[in-house]
Short mmCIF file of C-alpha atoms in Angstrom, two decimals:
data_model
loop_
_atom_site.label_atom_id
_atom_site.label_comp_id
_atom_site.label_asym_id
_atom_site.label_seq_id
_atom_site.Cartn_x
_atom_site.Cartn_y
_atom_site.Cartn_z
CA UNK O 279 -58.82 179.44 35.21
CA UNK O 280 -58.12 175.72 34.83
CA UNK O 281 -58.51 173.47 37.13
CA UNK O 282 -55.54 171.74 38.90
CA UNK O 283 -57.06 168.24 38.38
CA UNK O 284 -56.21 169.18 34.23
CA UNK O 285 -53.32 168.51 32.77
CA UNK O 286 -52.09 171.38 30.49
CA UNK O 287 -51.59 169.98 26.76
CA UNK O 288 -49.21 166.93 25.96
CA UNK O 289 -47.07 167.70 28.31
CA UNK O 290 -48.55 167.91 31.77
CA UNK O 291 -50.03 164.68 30.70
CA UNK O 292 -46.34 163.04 31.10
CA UNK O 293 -45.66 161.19 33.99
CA UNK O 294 -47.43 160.80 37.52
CA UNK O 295 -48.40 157.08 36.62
CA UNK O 296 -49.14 154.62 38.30
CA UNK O 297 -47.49 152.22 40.90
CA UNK O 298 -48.96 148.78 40.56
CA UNK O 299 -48.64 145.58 42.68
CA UNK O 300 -47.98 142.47 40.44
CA UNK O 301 -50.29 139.92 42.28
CA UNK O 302 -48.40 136.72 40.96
CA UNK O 303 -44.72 138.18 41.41
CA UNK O 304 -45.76 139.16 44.62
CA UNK O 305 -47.56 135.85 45.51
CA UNK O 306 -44.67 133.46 44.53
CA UNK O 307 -41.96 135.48 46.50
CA UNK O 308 -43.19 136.45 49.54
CA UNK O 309 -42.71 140.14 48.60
CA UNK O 310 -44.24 143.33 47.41
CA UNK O 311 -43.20 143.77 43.84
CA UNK O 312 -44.55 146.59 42.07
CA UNK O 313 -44.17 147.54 38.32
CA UNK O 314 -44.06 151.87 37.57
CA UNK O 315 -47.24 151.78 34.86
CA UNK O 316 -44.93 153.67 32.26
CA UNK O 317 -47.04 152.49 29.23
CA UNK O 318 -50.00 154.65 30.38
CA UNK O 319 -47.82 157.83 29.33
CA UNK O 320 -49.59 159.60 26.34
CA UNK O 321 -47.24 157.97 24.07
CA UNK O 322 -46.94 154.63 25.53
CA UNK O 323 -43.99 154.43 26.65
CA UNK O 324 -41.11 155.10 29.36
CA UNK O 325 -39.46 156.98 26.52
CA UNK O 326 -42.15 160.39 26.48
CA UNK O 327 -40.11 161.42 29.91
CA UNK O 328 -36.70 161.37 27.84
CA UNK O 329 -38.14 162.83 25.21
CA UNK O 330 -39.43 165.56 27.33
CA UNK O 331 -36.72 166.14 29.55
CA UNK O 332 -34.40 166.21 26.32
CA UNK O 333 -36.52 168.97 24.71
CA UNK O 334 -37.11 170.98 27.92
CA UNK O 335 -32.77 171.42 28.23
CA UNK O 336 -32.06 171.89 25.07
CA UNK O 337 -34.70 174.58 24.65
CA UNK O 338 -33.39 176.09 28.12
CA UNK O 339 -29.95 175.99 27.02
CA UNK O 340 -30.79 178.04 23.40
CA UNK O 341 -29.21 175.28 21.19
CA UNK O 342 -33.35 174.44 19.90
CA UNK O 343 -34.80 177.96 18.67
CA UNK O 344 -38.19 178.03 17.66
CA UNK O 345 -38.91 176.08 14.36
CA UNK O 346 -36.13 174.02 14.88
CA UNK O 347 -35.49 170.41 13.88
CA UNK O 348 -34.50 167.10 16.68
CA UNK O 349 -32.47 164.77 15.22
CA UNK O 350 -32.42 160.93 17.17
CA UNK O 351 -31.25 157.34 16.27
CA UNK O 352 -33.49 154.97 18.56
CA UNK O 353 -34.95 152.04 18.51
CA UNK O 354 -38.39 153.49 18.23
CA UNK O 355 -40.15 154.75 22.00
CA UNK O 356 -37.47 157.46 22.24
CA UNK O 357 -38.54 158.56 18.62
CA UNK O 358 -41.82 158.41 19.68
CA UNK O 359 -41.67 160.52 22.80
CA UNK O 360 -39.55 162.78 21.07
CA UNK O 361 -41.96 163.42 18.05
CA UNK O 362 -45.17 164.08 20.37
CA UNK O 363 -43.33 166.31 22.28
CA UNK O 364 -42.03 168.27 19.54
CA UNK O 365 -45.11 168.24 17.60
CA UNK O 366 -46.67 169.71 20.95
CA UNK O 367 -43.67 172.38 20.83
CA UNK O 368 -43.75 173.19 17.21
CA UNK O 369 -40.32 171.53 16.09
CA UNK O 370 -39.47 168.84 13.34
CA UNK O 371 -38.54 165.72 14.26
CA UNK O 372 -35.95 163.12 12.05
CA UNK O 373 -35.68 159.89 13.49
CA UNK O 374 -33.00 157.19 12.61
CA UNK O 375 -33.81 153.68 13.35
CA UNK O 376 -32.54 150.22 12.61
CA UNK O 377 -34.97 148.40 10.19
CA UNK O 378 -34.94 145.25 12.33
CA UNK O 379 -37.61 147.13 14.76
CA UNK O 380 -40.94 145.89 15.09
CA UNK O 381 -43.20 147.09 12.40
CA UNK O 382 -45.66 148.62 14.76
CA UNK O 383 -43.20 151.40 15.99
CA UNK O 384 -42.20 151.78 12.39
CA UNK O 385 -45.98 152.48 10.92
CA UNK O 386 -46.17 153.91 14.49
CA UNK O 387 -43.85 156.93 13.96
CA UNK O 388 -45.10 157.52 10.68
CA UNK O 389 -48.59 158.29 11.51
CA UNK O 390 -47.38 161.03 14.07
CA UNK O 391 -45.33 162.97 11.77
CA UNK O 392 -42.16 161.80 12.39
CA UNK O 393 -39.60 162.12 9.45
CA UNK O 394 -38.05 158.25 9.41
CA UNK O 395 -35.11 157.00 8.39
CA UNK O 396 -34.71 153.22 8.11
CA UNK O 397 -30.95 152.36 8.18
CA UNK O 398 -29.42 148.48 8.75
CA UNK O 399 -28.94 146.95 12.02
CA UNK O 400 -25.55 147.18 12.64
CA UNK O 401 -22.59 147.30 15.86
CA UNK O 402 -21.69 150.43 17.81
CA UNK O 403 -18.26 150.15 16.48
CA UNK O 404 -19.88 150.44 13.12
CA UNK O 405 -20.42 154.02 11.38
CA UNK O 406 -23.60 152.92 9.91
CA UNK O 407 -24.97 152.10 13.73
CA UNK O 408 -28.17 154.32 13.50
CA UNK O 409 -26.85 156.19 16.56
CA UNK O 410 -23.85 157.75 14.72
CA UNK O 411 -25.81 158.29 11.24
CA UNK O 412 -28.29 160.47 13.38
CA UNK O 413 -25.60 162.70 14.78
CA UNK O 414 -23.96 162.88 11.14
CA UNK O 415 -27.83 164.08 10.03
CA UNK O 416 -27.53 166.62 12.89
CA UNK O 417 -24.07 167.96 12.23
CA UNK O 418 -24.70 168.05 8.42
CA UNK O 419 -28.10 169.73 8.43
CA UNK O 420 -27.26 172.12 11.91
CA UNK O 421 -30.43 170.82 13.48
CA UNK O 422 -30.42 169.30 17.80
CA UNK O 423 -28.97 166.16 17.85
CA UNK O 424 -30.86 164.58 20.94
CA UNK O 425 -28.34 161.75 21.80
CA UNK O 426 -30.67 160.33 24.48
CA UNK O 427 -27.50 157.36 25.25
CA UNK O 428 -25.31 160.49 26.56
CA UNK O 429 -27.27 163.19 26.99
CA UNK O 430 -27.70 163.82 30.86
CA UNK O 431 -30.43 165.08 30.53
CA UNK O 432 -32.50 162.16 29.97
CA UNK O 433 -31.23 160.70 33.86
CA UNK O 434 -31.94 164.26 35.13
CA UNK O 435 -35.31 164.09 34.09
CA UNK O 436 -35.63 160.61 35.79
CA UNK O 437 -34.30 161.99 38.79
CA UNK O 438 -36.49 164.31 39.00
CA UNK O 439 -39.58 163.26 37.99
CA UNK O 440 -39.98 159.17 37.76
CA UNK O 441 -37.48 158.34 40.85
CA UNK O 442 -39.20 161.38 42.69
CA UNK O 443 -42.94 159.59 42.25
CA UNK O 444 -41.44 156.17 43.02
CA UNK O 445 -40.52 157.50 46.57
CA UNK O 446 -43.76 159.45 47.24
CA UNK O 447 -45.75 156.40 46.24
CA UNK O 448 -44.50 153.90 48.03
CA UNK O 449 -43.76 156.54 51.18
CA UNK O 450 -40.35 155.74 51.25
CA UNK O 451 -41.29 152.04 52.07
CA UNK O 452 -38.66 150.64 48.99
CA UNK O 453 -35.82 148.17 49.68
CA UNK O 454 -34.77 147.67 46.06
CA UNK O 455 -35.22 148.94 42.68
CA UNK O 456 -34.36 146.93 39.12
CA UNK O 457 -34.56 147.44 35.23
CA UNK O 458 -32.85 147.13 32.07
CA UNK O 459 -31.19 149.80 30.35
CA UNK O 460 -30.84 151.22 26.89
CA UNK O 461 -29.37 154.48 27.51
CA UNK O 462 -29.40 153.64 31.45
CA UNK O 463 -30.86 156.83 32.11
CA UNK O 464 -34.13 155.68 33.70
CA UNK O 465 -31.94 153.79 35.91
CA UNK O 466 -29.30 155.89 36.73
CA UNK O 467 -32.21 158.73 37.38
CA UNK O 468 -34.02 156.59 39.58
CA UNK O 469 -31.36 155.47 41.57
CA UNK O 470 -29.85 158.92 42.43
CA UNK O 471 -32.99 159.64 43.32
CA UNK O 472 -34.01 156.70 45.65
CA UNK O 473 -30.56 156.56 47.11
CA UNK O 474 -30.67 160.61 48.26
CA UNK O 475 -33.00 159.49 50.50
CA UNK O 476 -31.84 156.06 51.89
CA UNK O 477 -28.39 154.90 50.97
CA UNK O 478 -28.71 151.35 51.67
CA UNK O 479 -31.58 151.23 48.87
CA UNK O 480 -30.23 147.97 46.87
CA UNK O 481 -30.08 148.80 42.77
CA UNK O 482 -29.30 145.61 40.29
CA UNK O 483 -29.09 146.31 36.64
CA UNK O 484 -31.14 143.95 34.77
CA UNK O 485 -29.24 142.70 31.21
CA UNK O 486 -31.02 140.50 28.60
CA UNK O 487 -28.46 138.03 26.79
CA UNK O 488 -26.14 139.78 24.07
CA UNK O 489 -25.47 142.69 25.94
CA UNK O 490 -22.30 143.78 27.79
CA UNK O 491 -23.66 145.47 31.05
CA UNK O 492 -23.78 142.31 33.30
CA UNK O 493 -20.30 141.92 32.82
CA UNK O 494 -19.29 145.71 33.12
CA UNK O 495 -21.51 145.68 36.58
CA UNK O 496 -20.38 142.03 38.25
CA UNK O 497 -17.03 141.82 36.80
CA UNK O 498 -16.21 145.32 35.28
CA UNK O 499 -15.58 143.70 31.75
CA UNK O 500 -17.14 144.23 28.36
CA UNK O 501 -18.06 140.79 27.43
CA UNK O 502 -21.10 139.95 25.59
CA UNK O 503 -22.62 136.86 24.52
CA UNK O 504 -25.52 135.18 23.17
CA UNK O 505 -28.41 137.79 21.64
CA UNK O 506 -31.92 138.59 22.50
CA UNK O 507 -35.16 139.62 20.79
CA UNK O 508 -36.09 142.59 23.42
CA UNK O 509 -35.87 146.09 21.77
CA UNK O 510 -34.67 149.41 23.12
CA UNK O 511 -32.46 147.66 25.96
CA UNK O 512 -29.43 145.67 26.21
CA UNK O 513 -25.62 147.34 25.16
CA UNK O 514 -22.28 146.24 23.58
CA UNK O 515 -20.99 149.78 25.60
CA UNK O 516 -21.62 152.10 28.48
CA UNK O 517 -23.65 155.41 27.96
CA UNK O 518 -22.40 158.24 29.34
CA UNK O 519 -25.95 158.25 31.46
CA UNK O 520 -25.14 154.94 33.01
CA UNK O 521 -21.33 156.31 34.18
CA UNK O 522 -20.91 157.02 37.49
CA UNK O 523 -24.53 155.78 38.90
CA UNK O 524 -24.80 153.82 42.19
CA UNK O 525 -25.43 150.30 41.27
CA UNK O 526 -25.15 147.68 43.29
CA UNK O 527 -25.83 144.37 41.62
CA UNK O 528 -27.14 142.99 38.02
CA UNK O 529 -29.00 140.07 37.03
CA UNK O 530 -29.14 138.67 33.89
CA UNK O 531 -32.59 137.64 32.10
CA UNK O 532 -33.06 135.26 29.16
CA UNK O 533 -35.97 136.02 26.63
CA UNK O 534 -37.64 132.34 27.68
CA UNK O 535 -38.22 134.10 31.42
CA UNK O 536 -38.97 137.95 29.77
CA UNK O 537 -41.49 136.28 27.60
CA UNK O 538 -43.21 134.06 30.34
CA UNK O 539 -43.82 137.11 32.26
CA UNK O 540 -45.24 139.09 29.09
CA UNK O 541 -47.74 135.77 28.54
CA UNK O 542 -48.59 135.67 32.65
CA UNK O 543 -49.01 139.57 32.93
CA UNK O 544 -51.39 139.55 29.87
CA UNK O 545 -53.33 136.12 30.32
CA UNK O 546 -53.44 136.25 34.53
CA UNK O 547 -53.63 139.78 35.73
CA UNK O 548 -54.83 141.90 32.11
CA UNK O 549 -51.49 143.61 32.35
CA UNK O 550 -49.89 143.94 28.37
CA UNK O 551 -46.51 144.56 28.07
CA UNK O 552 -43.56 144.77 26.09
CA UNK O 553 -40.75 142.93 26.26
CA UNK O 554 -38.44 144.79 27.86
CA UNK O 555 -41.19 144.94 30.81
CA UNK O 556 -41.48 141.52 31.15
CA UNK O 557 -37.97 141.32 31.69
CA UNK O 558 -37.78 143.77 34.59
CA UNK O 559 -40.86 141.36 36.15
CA UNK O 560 -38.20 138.23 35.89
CA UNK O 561 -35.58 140.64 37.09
CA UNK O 562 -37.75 141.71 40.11
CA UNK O 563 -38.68 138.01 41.59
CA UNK O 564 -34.66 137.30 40.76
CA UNK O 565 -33.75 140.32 43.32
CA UNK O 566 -36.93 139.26 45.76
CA UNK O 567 -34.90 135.77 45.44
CA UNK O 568 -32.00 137.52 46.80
CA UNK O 569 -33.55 139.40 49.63
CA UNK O 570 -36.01 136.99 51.08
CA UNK O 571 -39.69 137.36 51.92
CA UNK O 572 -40.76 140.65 53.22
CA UNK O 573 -39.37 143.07 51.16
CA UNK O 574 -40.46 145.98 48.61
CA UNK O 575 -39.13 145.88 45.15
CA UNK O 576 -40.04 148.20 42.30
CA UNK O 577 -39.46 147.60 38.49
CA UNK O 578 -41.03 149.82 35.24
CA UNK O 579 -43.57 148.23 32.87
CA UNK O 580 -41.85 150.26 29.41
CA UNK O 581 -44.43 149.73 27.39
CA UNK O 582 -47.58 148.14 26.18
CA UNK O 583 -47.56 144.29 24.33
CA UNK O 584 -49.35 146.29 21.29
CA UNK O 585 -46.35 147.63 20.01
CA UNK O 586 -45.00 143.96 19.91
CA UNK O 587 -48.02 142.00 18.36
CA UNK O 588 -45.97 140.81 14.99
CA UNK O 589 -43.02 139.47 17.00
CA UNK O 590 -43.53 138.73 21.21
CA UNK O 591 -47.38 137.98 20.19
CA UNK O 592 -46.46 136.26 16.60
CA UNK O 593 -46.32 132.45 17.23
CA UNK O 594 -44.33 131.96 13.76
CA UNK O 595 -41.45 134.48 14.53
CA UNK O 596 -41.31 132.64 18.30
CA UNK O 597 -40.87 129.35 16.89
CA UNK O 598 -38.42 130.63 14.43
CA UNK O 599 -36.31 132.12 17.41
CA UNK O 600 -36.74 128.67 19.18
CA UNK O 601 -38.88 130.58 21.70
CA UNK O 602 -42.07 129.95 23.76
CA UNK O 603 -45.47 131.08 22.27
CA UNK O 604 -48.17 132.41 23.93
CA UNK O 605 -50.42 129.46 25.48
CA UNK O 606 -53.93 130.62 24.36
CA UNK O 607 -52.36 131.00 21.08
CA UNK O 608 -50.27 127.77 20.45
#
């Protein structure tokens, strides 16, 4: 009999991570902030829960049989999550990603099995966007297409699971919630979630420069400008996972404040992150800003800095971007 303290295989070992309190955030705004430890999942990332959750339906619904092959274009977590989980399961994974991704996801996905295909960076409105060459790969070869940006799934499974933990750890003591969004579904899940159970619950999108969701959420236009060197997040459309979720506000975040919470997590508190996390840190004291001293606000740390060491931890691509490098390494 095993005990309930182990986790059974891959998969009982996703989620349930920790909540922790950011000691500087928290310092310099007079409130709790606390950062969702998503790069302790076993595949380092926020992404293993999509991946999961994607896996779980599809199997449930009979469109993955046993033996059967995932298709997904991502910019690299997603891939990840979805490999491990599927390796767990016994399926195939093929994984579509833009070549502009750091090279540690790329070596990354490689190692684990995954079936890669490098394709150029290019525009939604593009066919040779990696997300509509993976669904063409699907279609043509009749494997699962997992289509994480529209697939409901992926929110459900936030709902669920992440935004379900978020309440129980902080005992329902939560006035706002922030983070940026790729496919929106870990924000959309957690804010269905967190708003069952106290409407009033503030939830601001937070948007890195180059991406259209500021706009869509503060002035309900698709505008982009400017670009950014954070992966996974950031859109030039909506998903279908972000339609129709409660938000109440957005912020947006340049990669100058991302970055200088990346460099203060890791040098001040031992805390590495990715970009992406660092962001929702910046995003977090902007929405403390807002509410004054004395509130609770909760953001997700993606993933680990390791993933990023050739660009956010690279002092030659910084300077090339015009960017700030690390301190103990300039």
């Amino acid at each position: 009999m095993t005990h309930p303290a182990i986790s059974h295989g891959l998969l009982g070992s996703i989620g349930q991570t920790p909540l922790i309190r950011l000691a500087r955030a928290s310092a310099e705004t007079g409130c709790e902030i606390l950062g969702k430890a998503e790069f302790m999942n076993p595949g380092g990332s926020v992404k293993d829960r999509a991946g999961l959750a994607i896996i779980q339906a599809a199997m449930e619904d009979g469109s993955l049989k046993p033996g059967g092959t995932i298709v997904e274009g991502t910019a690299g977590n997603t891939g990840i999550g979805i490999t491990l989980v599927a390796n767990a399961l016994g399926f195939r994974t093929v994984i579509v990603m833009p070549e502009t991704q750091s090279q540690e996801k790329i070596d990354f996905l490689r190692m684990i099995g995954a079936d890669l295909r490098l394709v150029p960076a290019k525009p939604f409105s593009d066919p040779g966007n990696y997300v509509h060459v993976s669904r063409r790969l699907a279609e043509e070869s009749g494997a699962v297409w997992a289509n994480q940006f529209d697939n409901l799934a992926n929110r459900e499974g936030h709902r669920l699971t992440t935004g379900a933990e978020i309440w129980a750890q902080t005992g329902g003591h939560i006035d706002a919630f922030t983070c940026a969004c790729g496919t929106g579904g870990t924000l959309a899940g957690i804010a269905m979630a967190l708003k069952a159970h106290k409407p009033d619950l503030r939830i601001t999108l937070a948007d890195p420069m180059g991406s259209c969701l500021y706009n869509w959420v503060t002035h309900g236009t698709l505008e982009l400008a400017g670009s950014s060197i954070t992966e996974g997040i950031g859109q030039g459309r909506v998903p279908g996972n972000l339609a129709g979720a409660p938000i109440d506000d957005a912020v947006q975040i340049s990669d100058e404040l991302a970055l200088e919470q990346v460099f203060d997590l890791t040098i001040h508190e031992g805390i590495s992150v990715g970009g992406s996390a660092g962001l929702n840190v910046a995003a977090a004291i902007a929405v403390a800003r807002r509410l004054g001293p004395g509130h609770t606000i909760v953001t997700i740390l993606c993933d680990g800095g390791a993933r990023y060491q050739s660009k956010l931890f690279n002092p030659e691509f910084l300077r090339g971007k015009g960017l700030p490098t690390p301190p103990w390494m300039s």
